[in-house]
Short mmCIF file of C-alpha atoms in Angstrom, two decimals:
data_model
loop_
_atom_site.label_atom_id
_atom_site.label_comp_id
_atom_site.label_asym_id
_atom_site.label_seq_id
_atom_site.Cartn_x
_atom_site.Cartn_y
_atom_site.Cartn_z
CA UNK A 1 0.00 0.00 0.00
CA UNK A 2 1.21 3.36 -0.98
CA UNK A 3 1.56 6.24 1.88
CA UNK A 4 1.51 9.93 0.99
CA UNK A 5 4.07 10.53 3.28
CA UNK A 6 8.04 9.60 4.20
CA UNK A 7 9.65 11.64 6.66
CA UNK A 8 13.22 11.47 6.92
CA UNK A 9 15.54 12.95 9.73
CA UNK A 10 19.33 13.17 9.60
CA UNK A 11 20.60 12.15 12.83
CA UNK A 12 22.97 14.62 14.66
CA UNK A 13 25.28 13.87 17.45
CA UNK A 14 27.27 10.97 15.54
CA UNK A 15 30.78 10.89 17.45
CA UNK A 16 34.14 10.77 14.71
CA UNK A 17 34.32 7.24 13.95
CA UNK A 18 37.41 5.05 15.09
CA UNK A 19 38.41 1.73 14.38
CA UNK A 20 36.18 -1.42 16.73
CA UNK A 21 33.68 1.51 17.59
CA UNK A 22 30.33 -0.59 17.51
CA UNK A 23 28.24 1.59 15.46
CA UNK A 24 25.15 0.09 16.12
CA UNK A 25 24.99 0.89 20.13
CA UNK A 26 26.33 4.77 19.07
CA UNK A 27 23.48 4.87 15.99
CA UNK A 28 20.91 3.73 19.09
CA UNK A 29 22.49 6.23 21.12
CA UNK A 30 22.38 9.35 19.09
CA UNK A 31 18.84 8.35 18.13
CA UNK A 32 17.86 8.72 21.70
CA UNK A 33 19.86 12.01 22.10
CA UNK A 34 17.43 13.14 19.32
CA UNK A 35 14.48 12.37 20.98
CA UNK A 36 13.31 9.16 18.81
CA UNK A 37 12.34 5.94 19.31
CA UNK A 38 12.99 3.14 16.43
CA UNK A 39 9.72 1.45 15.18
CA UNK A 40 8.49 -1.11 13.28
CA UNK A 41 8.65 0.10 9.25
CA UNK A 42 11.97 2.13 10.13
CA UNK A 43 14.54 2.58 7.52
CA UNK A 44 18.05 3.34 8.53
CA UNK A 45 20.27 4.57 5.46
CA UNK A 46 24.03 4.75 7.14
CA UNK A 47 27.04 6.37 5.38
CA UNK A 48 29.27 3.66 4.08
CA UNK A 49 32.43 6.03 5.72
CA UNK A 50 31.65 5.29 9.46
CA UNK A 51 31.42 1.59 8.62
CA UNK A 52 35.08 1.11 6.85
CA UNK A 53 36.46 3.38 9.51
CA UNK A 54 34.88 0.80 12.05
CA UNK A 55 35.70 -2.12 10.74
CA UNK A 56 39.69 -0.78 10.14
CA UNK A 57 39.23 -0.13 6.26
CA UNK A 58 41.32 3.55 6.81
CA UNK A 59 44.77 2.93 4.84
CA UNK A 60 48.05 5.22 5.15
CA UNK A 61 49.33 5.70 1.59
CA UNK A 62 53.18 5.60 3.20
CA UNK A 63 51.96 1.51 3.42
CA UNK A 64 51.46 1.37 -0.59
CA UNK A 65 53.94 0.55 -2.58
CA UNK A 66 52.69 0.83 -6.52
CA UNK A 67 53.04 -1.60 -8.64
CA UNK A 68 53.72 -1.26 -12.84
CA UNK A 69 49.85 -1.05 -13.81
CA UNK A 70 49.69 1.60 -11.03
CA UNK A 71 51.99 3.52 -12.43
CA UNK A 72 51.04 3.28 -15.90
CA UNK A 73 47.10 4.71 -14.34
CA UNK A 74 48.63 7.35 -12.78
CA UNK A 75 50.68 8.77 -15.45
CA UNK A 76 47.45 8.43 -17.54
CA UNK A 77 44.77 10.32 -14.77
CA UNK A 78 47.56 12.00 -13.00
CA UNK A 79 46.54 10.70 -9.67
CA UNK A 80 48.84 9.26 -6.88
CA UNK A 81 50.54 5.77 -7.95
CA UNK A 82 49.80 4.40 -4.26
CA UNK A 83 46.27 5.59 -4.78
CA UNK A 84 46.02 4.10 -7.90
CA UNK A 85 47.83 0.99 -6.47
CA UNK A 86 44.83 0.47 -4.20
CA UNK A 87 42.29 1.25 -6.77
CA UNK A 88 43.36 -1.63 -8.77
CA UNK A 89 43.59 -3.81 -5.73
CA UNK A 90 39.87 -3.24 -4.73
CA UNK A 91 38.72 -3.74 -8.31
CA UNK A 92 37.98 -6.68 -10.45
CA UNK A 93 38.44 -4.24 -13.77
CA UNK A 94 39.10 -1.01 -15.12
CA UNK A 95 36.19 -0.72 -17.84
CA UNK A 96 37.00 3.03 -18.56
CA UNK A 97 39.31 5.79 -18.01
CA UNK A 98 38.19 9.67 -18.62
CA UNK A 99 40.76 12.24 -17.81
CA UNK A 100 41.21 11.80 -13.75
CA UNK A 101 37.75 9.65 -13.62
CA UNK A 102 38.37 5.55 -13.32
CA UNK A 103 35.35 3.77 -13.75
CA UNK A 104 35.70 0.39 -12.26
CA UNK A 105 34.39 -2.93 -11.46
CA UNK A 106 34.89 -3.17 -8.16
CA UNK A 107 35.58 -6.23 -5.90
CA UNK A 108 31.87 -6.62 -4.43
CA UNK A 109 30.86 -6.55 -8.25
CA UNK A 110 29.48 -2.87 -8.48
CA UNK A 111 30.58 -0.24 -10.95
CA UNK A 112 31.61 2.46 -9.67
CA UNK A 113 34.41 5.06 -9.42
CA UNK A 114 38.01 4.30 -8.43
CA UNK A 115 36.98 0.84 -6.84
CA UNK A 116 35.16 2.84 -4.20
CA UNK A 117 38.54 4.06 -2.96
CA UNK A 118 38.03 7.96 -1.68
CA UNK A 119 39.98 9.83 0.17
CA UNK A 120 37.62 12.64 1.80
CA UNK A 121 37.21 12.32 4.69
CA UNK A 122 39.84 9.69 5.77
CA UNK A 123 42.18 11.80 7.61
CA UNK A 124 44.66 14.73 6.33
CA UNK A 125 45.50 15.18 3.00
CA UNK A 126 48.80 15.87 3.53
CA UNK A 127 49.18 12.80 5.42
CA UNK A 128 47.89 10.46 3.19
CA UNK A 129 44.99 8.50 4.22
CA UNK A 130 42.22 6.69 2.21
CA UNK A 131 39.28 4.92 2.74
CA UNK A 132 38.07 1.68 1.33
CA UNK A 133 34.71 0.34 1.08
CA UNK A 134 33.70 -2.44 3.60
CA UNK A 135 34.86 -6.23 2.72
CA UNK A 136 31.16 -7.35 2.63
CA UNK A 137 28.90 -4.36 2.89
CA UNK A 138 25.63 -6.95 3.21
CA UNK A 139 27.21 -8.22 6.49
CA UNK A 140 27.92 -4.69 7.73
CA UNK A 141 24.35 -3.90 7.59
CA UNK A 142 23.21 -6.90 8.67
CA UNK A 143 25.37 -6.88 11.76
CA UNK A 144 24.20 -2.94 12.43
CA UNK A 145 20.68 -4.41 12.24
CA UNK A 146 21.20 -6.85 14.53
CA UNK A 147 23.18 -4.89 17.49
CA UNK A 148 19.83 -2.45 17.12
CA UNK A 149 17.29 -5.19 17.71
CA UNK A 150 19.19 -6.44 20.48
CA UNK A 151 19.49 -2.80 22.09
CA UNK A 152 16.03 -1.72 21.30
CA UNK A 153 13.85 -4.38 20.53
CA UNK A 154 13.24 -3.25 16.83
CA UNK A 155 15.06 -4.55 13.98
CA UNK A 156 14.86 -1.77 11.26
CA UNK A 157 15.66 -1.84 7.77
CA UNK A 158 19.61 -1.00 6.91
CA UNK A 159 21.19 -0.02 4.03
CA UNK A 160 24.36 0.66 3.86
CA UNK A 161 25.27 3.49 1.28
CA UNK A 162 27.69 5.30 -1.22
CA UNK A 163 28.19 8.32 -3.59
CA UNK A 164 28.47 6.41 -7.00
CA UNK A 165 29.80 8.28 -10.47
CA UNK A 166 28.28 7.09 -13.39
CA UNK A 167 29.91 6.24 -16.29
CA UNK A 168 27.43 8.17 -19.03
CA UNK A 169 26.65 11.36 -16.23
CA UNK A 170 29.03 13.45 -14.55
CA UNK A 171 28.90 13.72 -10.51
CA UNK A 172 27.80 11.06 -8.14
CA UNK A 173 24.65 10.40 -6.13
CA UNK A 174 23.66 8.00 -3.11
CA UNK A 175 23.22 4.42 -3.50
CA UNK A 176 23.02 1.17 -1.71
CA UNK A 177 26.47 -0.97 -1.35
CA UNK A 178 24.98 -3.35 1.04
CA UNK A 179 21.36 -4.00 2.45
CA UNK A 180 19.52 -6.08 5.55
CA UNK A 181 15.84 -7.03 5.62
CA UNK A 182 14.69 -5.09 3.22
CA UNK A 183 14.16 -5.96 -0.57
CA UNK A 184 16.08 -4.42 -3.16
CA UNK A 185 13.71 -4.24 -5.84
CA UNK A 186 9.30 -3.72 -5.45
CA UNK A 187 7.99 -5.61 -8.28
CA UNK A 188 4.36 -5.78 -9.60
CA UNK A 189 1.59 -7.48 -7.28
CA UNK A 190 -0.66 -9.19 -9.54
CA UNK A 191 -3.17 -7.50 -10.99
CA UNK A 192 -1.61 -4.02 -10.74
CA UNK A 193 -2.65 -1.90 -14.01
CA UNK A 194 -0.96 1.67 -15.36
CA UNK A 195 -3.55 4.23 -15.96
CA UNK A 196 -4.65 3.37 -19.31
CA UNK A 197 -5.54 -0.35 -17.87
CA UNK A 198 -2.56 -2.03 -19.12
CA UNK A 199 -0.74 -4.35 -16.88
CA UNK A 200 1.93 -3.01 -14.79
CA UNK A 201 5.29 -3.98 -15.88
CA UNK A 202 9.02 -3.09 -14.76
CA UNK A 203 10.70 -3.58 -11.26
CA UNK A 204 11.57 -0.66 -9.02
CA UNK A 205 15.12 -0.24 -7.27
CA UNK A 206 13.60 1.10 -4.21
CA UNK A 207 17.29 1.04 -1.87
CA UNK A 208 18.92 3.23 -4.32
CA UNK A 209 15.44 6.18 -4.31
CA UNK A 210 16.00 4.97 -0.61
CA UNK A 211 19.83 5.89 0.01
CA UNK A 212 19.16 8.82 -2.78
CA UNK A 213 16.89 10.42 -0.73
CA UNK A 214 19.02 10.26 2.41
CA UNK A 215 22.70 11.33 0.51
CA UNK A 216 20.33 14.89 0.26
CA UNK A 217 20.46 15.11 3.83
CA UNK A 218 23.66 13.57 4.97
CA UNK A 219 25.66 15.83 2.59
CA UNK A 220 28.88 15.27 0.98
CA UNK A 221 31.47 16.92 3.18
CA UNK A 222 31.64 18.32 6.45
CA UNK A 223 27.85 17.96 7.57
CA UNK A 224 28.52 14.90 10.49
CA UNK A 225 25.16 13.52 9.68
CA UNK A 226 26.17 10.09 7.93
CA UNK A 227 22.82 8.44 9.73
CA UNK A 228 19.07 9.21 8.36
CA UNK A 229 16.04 7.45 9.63
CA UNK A 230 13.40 6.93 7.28
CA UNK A 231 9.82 6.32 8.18
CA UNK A 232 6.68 5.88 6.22
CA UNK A 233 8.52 4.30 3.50
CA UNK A 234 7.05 1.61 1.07
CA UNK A 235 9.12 -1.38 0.82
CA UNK A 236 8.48 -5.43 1.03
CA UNK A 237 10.68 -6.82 4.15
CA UNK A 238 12.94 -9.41 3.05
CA UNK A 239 15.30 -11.62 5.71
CA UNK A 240 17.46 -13.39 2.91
CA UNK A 241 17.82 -9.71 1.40
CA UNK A 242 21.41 -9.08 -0.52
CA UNK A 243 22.67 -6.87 -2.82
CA UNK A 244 23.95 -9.50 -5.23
CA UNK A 245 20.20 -9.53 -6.10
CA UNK A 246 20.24 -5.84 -7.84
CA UNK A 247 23.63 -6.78 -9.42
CA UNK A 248 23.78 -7.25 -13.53
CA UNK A 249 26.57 -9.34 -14.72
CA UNK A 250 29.14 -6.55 -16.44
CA UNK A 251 30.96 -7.86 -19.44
CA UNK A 252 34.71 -7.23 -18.47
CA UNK A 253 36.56 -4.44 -20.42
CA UNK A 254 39.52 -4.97 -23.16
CA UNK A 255 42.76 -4.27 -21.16
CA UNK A 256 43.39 -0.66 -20.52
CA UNK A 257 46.78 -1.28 -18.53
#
């Protein structure tokens, strides 16, 4: 059943994010310092930075040493060789290269940019820090989920989320890298008709509109507010939920390198 109305709230008070911090007792927290109470329904769309700095995924460039294909991708994009060295360590492929922009195949099978390797955010420039996504970003959420229902009694919807690039678009907006108990996609129910009486046809990615709608509020900088709670939201529960279910087999690129 469709609701007229989704409210979603960007949770302040998240504390900076260290290695072995359990995220899911300081999400609980913070959404008690705000004055709410999880509920049945509840979406939770959480940044995928505080989840690789908890689970240790921070790297020190000084620890890189590149590698000839790194080398040969930086002189082409002009981008640090250890960064690059740890771009094509996280990533199955390199499908494309424009200017500074690597579009990849990552490890977890989702194309991206720069095998989800960033660097905002991470620490100090000048000291050379960068962040890589989580091993298994399903597990992440599911484990999130779990430490919630076992603080609060309510296990909530989690997806885990990241600013993509496109290939074909310049920029990047929020999507889901890793989901628990919710379905990726709302298909059809039987019976359901567009407005000319045709049957309705097509499936609907409803974690990326959902992680989407959140990257508007958690911002892409300096705004601290990597946790939005989402309620009212339309979506079919799912326990055995996984993102290898939105995933489309990508043909692997000529060699580049």
């Amino acid at each position: 059943m469709t609701t007229w109305d989704m409210r979603l709230r960007a949770i302040p008070g998240m504390p900076r994010i260290h290695t072995g911090d359990e995220l899911g007792r300081l999400i609980a927290d913070a959404i008690a310092c705000d004055g709410h109470v999880l509920q049945p329904g509840d979406v939770l769309v959480v940044a995928q930075k505080i989840v690789s700095k908890a689970e240790g995924r921070i790297v020190s460039l000084d620890s890189v040493t590149p590698g000839d294909r790194a080398e040969e991708l930086a002189h082409r994009t002009g981008r640090d060789p250890r960064l690059c060295e740890l771009i094509l360590t996280e990533s199955q492929d390199v499908l494309a290269i424009f200017g500074r922009h690597i579009i990849t195949l990552d490890n977890r099978g989702i194309v991206d940019t720069s095998g989800g390797v960033d660097s905002s955010n991470a620490g100090p420039f000048a000291e050379g820090w960068a962040c890589l996504l989580p091993v298994d970003p399903d597990r992440s959420a599911r484990t999130i989920r779990d430490d919630l229902h076992a603080l609060t009694g309510i296990r909530p919807a989690v997806i885990i989320s990241d600013s993509l690039g496109q290939q074909w678009r310049e920029g990047s907006s929020g999507a889901a890298i890793g989901l628990a108990g919710i379905a990726g996609l709302e298909r059809p129910v039987p019976g359901d008709k567009d407005l000319d009486g045709n049957p309705a046809w097509g499936d609907i990615n409803r974690v990326d509109e959902l992680a989407a709608a959140a990257s508007a509020l958690m911002g892409q900088s300096g705004a601290a507010t990597p946790v939005v709670l989402i309620r009212g939201a339309t979506y079919t529960p799912d326990e055995n939920a996984t993102m290898h279910d939105l995933l489309i087999r990508v043909p692997q690129a000529q060699e580049l390198l």
